[in-house]
PDB file of C-alpha atoms in Angstrom:
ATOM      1  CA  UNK A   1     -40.214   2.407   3.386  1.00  0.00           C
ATOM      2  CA  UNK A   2     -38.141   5.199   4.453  1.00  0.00           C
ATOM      3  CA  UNK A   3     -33.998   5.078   4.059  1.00  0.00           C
ATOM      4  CA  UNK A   4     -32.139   6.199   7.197  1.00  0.00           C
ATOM      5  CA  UNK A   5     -30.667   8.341   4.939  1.00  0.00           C
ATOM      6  CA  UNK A   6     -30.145   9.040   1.386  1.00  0.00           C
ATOM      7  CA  UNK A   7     -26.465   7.248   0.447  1.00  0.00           C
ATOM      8  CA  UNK A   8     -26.505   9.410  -3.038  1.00  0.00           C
ATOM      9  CA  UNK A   9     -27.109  12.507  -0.870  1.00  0.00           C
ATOM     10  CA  UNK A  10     -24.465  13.071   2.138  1.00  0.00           C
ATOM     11  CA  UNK A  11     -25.928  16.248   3.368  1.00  0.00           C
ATOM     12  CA  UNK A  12     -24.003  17.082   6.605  1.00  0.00           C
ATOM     13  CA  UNK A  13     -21.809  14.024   7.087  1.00  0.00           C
ATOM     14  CA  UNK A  14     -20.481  14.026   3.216  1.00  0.00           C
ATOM     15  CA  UNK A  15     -16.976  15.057   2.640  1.00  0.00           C
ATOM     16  CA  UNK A  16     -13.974  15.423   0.363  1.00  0.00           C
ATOM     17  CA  UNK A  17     -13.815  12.106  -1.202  1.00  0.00           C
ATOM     18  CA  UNK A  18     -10.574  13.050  -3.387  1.00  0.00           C
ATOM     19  CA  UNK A  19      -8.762  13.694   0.157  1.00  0.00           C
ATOM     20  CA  UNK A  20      -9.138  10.458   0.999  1.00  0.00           C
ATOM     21  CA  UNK A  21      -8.008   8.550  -2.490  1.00  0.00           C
ATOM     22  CA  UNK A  22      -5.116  10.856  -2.620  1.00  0.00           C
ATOM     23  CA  UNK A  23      -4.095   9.514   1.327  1.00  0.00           C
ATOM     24  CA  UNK A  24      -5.227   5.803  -0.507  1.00  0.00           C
ATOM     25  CA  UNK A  25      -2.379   6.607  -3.380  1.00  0.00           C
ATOM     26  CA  UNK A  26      -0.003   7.671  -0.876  1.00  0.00           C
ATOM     27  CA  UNK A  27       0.351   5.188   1.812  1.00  0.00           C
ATOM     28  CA  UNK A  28       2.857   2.828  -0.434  1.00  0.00           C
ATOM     29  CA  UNK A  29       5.269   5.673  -0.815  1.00  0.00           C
ATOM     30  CA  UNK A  30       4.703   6.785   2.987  1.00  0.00           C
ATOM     31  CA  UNK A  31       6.890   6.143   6.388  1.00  0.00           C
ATOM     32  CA  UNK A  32       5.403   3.194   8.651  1.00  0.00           C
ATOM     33  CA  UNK A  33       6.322   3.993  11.566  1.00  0.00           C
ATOM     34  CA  UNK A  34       4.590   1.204  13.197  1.00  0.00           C
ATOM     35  CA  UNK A  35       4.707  -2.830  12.333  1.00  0.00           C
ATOM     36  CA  UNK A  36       3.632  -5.427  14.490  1.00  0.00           C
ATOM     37  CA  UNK A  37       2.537  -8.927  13.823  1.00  0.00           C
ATOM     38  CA  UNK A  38      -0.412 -10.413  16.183  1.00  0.00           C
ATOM     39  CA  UNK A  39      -0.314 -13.955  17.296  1.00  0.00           C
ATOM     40  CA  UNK A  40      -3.190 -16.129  16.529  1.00  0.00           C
ATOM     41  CA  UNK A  41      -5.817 -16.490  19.343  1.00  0.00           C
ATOM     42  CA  UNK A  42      -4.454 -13.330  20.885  1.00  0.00           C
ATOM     43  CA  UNK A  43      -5.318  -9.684  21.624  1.00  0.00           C
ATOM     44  CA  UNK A  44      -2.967  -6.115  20.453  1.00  0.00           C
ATOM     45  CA  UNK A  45      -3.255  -2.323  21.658  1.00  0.00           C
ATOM     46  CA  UNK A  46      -1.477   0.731  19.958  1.00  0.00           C
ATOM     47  CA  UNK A  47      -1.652   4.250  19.881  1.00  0.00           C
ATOM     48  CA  UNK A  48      -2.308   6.238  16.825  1.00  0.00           C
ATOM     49  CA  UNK A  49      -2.091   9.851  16.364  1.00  0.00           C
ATOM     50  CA  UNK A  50      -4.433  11.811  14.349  1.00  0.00           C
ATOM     51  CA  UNK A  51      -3.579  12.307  10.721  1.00  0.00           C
ATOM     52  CA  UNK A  52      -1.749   8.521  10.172  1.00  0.00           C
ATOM     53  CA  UNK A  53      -3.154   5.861   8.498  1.00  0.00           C
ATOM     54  CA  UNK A  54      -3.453   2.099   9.596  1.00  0.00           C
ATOM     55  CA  UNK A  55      -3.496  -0.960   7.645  1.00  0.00           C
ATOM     56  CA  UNK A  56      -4.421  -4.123   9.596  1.00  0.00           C
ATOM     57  CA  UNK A  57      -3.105  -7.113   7.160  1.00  0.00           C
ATOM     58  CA  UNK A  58      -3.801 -10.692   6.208  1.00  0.00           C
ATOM     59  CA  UNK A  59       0.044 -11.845   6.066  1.00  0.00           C
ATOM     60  CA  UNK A  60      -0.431 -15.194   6.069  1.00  0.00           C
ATOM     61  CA  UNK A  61      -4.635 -16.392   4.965  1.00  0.00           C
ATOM     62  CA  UNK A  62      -7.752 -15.566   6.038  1.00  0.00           C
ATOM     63  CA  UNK A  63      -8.546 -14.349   9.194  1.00  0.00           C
ATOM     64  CA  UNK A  64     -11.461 -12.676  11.549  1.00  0.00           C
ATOM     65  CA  UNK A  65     -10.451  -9.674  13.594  1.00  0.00           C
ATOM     66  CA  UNK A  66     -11.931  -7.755  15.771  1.00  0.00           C
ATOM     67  CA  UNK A  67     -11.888  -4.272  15.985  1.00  0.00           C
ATOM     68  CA  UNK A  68     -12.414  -1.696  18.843  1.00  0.00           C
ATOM     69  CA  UNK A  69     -11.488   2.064  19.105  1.00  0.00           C
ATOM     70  CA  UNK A  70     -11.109   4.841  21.509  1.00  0.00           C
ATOM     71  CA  UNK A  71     -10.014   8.714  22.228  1.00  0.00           C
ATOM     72  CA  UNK A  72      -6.518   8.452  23.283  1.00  0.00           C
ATOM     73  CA  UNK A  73      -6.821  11.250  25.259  1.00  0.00           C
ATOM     74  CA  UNK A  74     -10.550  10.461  26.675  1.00  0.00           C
ATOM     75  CA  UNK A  75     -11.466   6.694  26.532  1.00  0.00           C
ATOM     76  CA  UNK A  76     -14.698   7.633  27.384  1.00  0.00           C
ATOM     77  CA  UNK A  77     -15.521   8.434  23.529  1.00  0.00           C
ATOM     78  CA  UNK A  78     -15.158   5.160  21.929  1.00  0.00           C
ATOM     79  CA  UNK A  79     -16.217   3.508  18.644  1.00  0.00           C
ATOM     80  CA  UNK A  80     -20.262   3.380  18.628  1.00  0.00           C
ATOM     81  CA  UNK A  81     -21.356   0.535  16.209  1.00  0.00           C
ATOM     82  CA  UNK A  82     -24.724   1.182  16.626  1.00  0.00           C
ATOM     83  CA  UNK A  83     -24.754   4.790  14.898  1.00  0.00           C
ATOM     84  CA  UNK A  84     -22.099   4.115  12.461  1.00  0.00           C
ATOM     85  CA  UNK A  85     -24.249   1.036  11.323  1.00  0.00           C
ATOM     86  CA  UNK A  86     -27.452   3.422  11.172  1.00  0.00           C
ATOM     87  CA  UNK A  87     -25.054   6.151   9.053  1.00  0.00           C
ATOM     88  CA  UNK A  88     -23.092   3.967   6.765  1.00  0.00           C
ATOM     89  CA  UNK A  89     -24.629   0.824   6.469  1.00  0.00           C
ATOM     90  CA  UNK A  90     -24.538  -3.241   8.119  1.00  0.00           C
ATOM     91  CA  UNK A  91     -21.457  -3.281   6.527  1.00  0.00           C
ATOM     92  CA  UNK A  92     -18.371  -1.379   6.120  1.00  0.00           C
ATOM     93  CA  UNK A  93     -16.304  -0.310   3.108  1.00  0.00           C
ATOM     94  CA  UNK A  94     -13.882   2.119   1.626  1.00  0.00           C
ATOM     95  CA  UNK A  95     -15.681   5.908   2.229  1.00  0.00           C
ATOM     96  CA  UNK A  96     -17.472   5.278   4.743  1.00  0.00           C
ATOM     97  CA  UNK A  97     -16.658   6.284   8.156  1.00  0.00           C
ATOM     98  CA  UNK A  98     -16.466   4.698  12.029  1.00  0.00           C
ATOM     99  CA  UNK A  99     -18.430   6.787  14.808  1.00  0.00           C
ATOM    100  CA  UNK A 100     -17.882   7.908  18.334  1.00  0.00           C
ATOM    101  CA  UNK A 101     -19.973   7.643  20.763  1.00  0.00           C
ATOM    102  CA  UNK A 102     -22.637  10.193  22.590  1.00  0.00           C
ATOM    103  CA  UNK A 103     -22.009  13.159  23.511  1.00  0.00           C
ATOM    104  CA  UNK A 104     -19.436  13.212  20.981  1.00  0.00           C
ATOM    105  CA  UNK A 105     -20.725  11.796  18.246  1.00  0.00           C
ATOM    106  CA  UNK A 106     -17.830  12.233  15.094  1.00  0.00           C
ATOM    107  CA  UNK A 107     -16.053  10.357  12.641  1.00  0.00           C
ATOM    108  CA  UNK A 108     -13.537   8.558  14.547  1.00  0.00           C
ATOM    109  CA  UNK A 109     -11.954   7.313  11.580  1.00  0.00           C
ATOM    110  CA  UNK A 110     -12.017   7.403   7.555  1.00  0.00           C
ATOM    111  CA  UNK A 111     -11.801   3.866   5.717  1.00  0.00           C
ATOM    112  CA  UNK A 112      -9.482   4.628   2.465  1.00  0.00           C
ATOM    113  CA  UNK A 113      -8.572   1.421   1.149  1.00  0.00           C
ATOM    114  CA  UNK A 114     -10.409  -2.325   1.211  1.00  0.00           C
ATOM    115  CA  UNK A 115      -8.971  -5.295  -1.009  1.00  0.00           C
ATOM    116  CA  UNK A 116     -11.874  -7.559   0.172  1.00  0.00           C
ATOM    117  CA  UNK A 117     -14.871  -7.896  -2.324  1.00  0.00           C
ATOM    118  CA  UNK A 118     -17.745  -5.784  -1.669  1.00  0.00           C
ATOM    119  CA  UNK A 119     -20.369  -7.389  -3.853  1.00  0.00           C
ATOM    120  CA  UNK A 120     -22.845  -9.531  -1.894  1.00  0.00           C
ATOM    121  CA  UNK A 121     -22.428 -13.851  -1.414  1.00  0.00           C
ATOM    122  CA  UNK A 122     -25.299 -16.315  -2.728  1.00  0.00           C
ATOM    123  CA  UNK A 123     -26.357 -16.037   0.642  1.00  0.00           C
ATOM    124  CA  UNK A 124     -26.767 -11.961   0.679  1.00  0.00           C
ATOM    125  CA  UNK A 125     -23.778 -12.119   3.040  1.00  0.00           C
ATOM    126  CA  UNK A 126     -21.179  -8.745   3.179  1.00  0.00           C
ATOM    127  CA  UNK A 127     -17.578  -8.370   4.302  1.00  0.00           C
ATOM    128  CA  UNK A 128     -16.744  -6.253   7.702  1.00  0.00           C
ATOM    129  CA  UNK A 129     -19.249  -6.946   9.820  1.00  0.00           C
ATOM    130  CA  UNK A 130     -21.221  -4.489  12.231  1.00  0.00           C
ATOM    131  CA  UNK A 131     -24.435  -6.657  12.540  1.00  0.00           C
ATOM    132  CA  UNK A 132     -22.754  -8.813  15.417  1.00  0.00           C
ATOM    133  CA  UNK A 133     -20.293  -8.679  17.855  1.00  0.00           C
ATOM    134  CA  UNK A 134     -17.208 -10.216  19.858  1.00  0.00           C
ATOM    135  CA  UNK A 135     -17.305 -13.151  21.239  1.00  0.00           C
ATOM    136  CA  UNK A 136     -17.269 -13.886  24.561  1.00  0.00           C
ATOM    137  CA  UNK A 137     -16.858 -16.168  27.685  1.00  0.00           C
ATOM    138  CA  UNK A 138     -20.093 -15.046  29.264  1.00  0.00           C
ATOM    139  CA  UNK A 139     -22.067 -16.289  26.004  1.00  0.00           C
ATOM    140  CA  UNK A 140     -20.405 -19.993  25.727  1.00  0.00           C
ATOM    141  CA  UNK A 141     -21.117 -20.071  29.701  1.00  0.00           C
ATOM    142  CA  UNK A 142     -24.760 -19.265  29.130  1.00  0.00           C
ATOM    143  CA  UNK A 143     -25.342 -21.279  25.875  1.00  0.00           C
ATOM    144  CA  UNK A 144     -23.291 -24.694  27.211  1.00  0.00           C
ATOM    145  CA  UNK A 145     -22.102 -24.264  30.800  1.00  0.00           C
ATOM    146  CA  UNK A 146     -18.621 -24.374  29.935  1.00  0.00           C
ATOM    147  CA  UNK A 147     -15.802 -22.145  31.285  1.00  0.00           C
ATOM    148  CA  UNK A 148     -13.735 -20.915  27.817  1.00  0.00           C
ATOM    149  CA  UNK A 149     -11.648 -17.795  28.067  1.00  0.00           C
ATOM    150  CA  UNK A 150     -10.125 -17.949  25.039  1.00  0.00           C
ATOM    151  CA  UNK A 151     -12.388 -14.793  22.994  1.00  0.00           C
ATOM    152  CA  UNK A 152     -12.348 -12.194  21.641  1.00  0.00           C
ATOM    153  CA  UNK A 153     -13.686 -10.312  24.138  1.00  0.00           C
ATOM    154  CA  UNK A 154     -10.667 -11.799  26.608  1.00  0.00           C
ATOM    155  CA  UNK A 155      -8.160 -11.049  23.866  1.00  0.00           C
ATOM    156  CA  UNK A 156      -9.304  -7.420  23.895  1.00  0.00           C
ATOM    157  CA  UNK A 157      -9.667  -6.716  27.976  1.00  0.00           C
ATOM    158  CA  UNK A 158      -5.915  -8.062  28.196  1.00  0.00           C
ATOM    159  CA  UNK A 159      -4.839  -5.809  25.653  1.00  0.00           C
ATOM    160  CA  UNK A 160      -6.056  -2.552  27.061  1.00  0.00           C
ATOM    161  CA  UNK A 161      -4.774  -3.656  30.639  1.00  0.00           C
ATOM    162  CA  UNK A 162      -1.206  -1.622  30.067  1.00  0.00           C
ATOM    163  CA  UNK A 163      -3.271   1.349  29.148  1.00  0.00           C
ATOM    164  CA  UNK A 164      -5.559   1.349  32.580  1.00  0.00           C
ATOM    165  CA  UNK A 165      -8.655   0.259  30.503  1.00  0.00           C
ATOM    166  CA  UNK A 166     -10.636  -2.836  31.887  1.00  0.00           C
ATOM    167  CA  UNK A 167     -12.936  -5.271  30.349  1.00  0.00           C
ATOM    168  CA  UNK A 168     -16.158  -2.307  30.976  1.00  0.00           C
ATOM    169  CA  UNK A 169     -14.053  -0.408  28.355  1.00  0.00           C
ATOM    170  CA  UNK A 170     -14.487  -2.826  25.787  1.00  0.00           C
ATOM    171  CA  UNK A 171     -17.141  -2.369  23.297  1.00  0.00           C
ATOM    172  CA  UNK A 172     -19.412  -3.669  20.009  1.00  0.00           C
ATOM    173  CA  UNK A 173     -16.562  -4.290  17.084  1.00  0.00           C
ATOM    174  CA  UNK A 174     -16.180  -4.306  13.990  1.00  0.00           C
ATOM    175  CA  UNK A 175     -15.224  -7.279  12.526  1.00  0.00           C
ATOM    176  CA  UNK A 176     -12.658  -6.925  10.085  1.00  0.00           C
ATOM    177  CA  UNK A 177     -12.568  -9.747   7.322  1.00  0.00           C
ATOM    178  CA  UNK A 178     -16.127 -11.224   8.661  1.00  0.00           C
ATOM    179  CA  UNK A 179     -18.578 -12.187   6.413  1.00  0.00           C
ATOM    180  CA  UNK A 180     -22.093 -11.829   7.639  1.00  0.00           C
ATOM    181  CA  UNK A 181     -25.994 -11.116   7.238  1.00  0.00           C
ATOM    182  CA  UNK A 182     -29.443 -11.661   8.326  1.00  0.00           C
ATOM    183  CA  UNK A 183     -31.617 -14.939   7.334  1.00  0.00           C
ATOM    184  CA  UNK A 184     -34.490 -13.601   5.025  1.00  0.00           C
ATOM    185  CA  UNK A 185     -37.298 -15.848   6.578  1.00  0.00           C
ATOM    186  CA  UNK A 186     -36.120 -15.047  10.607  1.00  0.00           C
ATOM    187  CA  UNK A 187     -33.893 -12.596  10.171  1.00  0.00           C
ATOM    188  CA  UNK A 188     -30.995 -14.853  12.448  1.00  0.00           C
ATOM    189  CA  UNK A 189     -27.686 -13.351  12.407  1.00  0.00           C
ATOM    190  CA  UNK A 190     -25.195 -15.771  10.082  1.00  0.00           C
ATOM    191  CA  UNK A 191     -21.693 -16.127   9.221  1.00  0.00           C
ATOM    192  CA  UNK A 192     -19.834 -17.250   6.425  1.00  0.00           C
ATOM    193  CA  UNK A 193     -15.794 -18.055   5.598  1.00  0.00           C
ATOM    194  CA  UNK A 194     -13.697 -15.282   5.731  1.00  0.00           C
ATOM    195  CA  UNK A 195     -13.192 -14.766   1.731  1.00  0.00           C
ATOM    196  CA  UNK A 196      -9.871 -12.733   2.143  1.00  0.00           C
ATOM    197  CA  UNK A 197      -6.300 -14.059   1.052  1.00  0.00           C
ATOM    198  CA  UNK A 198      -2.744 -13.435   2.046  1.00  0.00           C
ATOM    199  CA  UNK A 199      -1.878 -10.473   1.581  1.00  0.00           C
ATOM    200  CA  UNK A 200      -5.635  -8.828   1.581  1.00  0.00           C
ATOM    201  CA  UNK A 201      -5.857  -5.577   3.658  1.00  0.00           C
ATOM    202  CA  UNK A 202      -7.844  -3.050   5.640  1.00  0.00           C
ATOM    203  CA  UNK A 203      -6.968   0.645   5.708  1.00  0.00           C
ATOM    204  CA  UNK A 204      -8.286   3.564   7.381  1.00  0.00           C
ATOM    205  CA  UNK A 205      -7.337   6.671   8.296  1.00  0.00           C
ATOM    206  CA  UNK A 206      -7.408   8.720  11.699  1.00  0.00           C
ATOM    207  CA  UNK A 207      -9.471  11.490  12.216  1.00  0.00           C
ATOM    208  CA  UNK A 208      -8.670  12.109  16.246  1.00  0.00           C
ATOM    209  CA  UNK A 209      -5.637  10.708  17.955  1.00  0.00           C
ATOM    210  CA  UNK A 210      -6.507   6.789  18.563  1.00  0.00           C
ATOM    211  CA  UNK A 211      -6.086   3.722  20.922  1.00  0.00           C
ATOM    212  CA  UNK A 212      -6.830   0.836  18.471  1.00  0.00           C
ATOM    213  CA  UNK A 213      -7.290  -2.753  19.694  1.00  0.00           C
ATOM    214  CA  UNK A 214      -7.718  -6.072  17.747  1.00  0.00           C
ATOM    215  CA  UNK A 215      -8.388  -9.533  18.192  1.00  0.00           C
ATOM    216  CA  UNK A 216      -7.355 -12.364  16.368  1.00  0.00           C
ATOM    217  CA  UNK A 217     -10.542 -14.263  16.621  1.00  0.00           C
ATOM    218  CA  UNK A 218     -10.154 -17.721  18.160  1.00  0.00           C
ATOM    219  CA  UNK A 219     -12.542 -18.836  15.426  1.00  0.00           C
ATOM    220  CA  UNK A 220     -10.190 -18.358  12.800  1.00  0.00           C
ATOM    221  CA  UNK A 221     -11.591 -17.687   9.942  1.00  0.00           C
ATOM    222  CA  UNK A 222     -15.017 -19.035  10.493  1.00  0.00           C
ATOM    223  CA  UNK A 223     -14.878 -21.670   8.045  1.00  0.00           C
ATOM    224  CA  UNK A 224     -15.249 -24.204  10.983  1.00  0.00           C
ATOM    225  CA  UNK A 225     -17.616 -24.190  13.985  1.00  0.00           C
ATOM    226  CA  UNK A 226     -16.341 -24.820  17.527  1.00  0.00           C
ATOM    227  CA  UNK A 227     -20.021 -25.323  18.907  1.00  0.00           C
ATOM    228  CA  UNK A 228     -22.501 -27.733  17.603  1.00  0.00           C
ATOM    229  CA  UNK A 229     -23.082 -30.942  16.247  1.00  0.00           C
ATOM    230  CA  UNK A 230     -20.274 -30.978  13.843  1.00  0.00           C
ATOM    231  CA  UNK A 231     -18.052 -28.570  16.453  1.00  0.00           C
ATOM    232  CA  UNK A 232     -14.297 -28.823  16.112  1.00  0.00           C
ATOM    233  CA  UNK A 233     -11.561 -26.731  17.427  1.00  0.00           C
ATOM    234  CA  UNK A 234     -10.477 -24.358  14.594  1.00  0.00           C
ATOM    235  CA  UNK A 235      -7.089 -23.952  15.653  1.00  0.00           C
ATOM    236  CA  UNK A 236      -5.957 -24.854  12.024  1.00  0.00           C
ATOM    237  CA  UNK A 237      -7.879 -22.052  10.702  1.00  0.00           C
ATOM    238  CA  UNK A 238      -6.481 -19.476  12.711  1.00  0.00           C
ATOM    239  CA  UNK A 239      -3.948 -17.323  10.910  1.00  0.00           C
ATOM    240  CA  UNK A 240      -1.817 -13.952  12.663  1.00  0.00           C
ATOM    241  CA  UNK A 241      -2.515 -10.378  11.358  1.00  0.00           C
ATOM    242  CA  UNK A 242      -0.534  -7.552  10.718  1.00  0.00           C
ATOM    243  CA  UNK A 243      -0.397  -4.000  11.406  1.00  0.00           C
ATOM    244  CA  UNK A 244       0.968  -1.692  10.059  1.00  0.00           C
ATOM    245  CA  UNK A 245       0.789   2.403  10.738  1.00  0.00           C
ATOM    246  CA  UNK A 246       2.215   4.968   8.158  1.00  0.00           C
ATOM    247  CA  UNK A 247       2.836   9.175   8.486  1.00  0.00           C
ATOM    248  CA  UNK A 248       1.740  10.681   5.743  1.00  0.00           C
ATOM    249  CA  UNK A 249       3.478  13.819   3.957  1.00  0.00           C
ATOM    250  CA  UNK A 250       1.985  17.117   5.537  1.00  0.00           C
ATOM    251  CA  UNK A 251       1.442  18.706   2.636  1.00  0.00           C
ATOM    252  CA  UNK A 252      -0.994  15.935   1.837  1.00  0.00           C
ATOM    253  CA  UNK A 253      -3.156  17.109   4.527  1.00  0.00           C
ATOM    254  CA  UNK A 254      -3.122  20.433   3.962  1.00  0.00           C
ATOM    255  CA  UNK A 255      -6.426  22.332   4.864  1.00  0.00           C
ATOM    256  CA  UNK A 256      -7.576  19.135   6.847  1.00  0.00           C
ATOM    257  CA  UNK A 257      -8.279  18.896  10.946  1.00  0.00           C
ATOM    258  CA  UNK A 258      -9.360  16.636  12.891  1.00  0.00           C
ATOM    259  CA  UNK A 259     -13.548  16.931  13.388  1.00  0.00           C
ATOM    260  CA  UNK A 260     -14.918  18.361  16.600  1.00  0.00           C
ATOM    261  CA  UNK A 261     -17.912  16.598  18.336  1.00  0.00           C
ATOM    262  CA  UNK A 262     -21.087  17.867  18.343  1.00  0.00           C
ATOM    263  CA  UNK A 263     -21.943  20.777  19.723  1.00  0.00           C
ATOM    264  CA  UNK A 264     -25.728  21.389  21.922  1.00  0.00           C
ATOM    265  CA  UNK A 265     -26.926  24.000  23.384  1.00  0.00           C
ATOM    266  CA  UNK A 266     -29.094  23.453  25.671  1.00  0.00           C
ATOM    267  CA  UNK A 267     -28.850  20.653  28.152  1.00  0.00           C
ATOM    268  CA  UNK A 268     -29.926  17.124  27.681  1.00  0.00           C
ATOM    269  CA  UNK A 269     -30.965  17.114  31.458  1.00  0.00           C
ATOM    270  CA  UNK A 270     -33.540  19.977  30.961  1.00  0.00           C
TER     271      UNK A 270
END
């Protein structure tokens, strides 16, 4: 067996780790600028310029949320789960990074704080999800004929609307605050409860200038199926989430600027 890569050896995509736990220390004694509190079963866009740092909040229980990201500037570079799964890992923490897209291909954004636990469930299942995906109204249509527009993937599309964005911009998330994994004997896709509390947060840090969007997933916090034998409408799990965006000191950043994408030289046509 051969490692995608090395995690104790960063080569070309490690970088100052003490940057990052200094912009972790600072954030309490920073300027939000931003604060906005998302309705349950609902959908939220915001801009976010390069250099802030956001914290997406558990203000009242547990709670999934989905995550999506673009260039503010060019929406065609957007968050590209696939890569950043392959580079940091099926699972997300503080340190590791979120990636853009080809032909871009840079750290979008840099986690720098988690409360959530990091060690794995009795089930092998890990917080902040990257395995899976949104859901969706397409899915439920295929898997039980029924018409359902209340997603994730809904909540997202309406979100981006004011910015000229359409459901074809929306992409793979992460899911904040989602425990998942793979079976060991089939390797199915599962879900657990969402383990965080009130008051649990999610923190990262910009790299470029941002257009973030979340979901507050329909399913709550996933301690209760809405498909299946035992199906019920979660509605009583579902809890709102904050967010929260803070300017941090210059001087903090000194010597820091946003990455540049990749660079080829030759074409990829030939």
């Amino acid at each position: 067996m051969r490692l995608y890569r090395d995690p104790d050896v960063p080569g070309r995509i490690g970088f100052d780790r003490e940057l990052y736990k200094r912009v972790a220390e600072a954030v309490p004694k920073s300027r939000r600028t931003h604060e906005h509190v998302v309705p349950i079963r609902s959908g939220y866009a915001w801009p976010v310029k390069a250099g802030s740092v956001v914290r997406i909040v558990t203000v009242e229980g547990p709670q999934v949320c989905d995550l999506n990201l673009w260039n503010l500037d060019n929406p065609r570079e957007r968050f590209w789960a696939a890569r950043t799964r392959q580079l940091q890992g099926a699972h997300v923490t503080t340190f590791d990074r979120l990636w853009s897209c080809l032909p871009y291909l840079r750290p979008m954004v840099t986690i720098t704080n988690d409360t959530l636990p990091t060690e794995p469930t009795a089930h092998g299942g890990r917080c902040h999800d990257l395995l899976g995906s949104r859901c969706d109204p397409y899915l439920y249509k295929m898997l039980d004929d029924r018409d359902y527009n209340v997603t994730c993937h809904n909540n997202l599309s309406r979100a981006i609307a004011p910015y000229h964005l359409t459901e074809l911009d929306v992409h793979d998330v992460l899911n904040v605050f989602q425990v998942t994994g793979l079976d060991p004997v089939h390797e199915i896709y599962f879900m657990e409860a969402s383990p965080a509390k009130k008051g649990d947060f999610f923190e990262f840090f910009a790299e470029i200038d941002l257009l973030c969007a979340i979901s507050t997933c329909p399913s709550g916090d996933l301690s209760q199926w809405g498909w299946g034998a035992d199906g019920a409408d979660p509605l009583a799990n579902c809890h709102p989430l904050g967010v929260e965006v803070y300017e941090l000191d210059p001087s903090l950043l000194s010597g820091w600027k946003s990455p540049e994408p990749v660079r080829i030289k030759s074409s990829v046509y030939g």
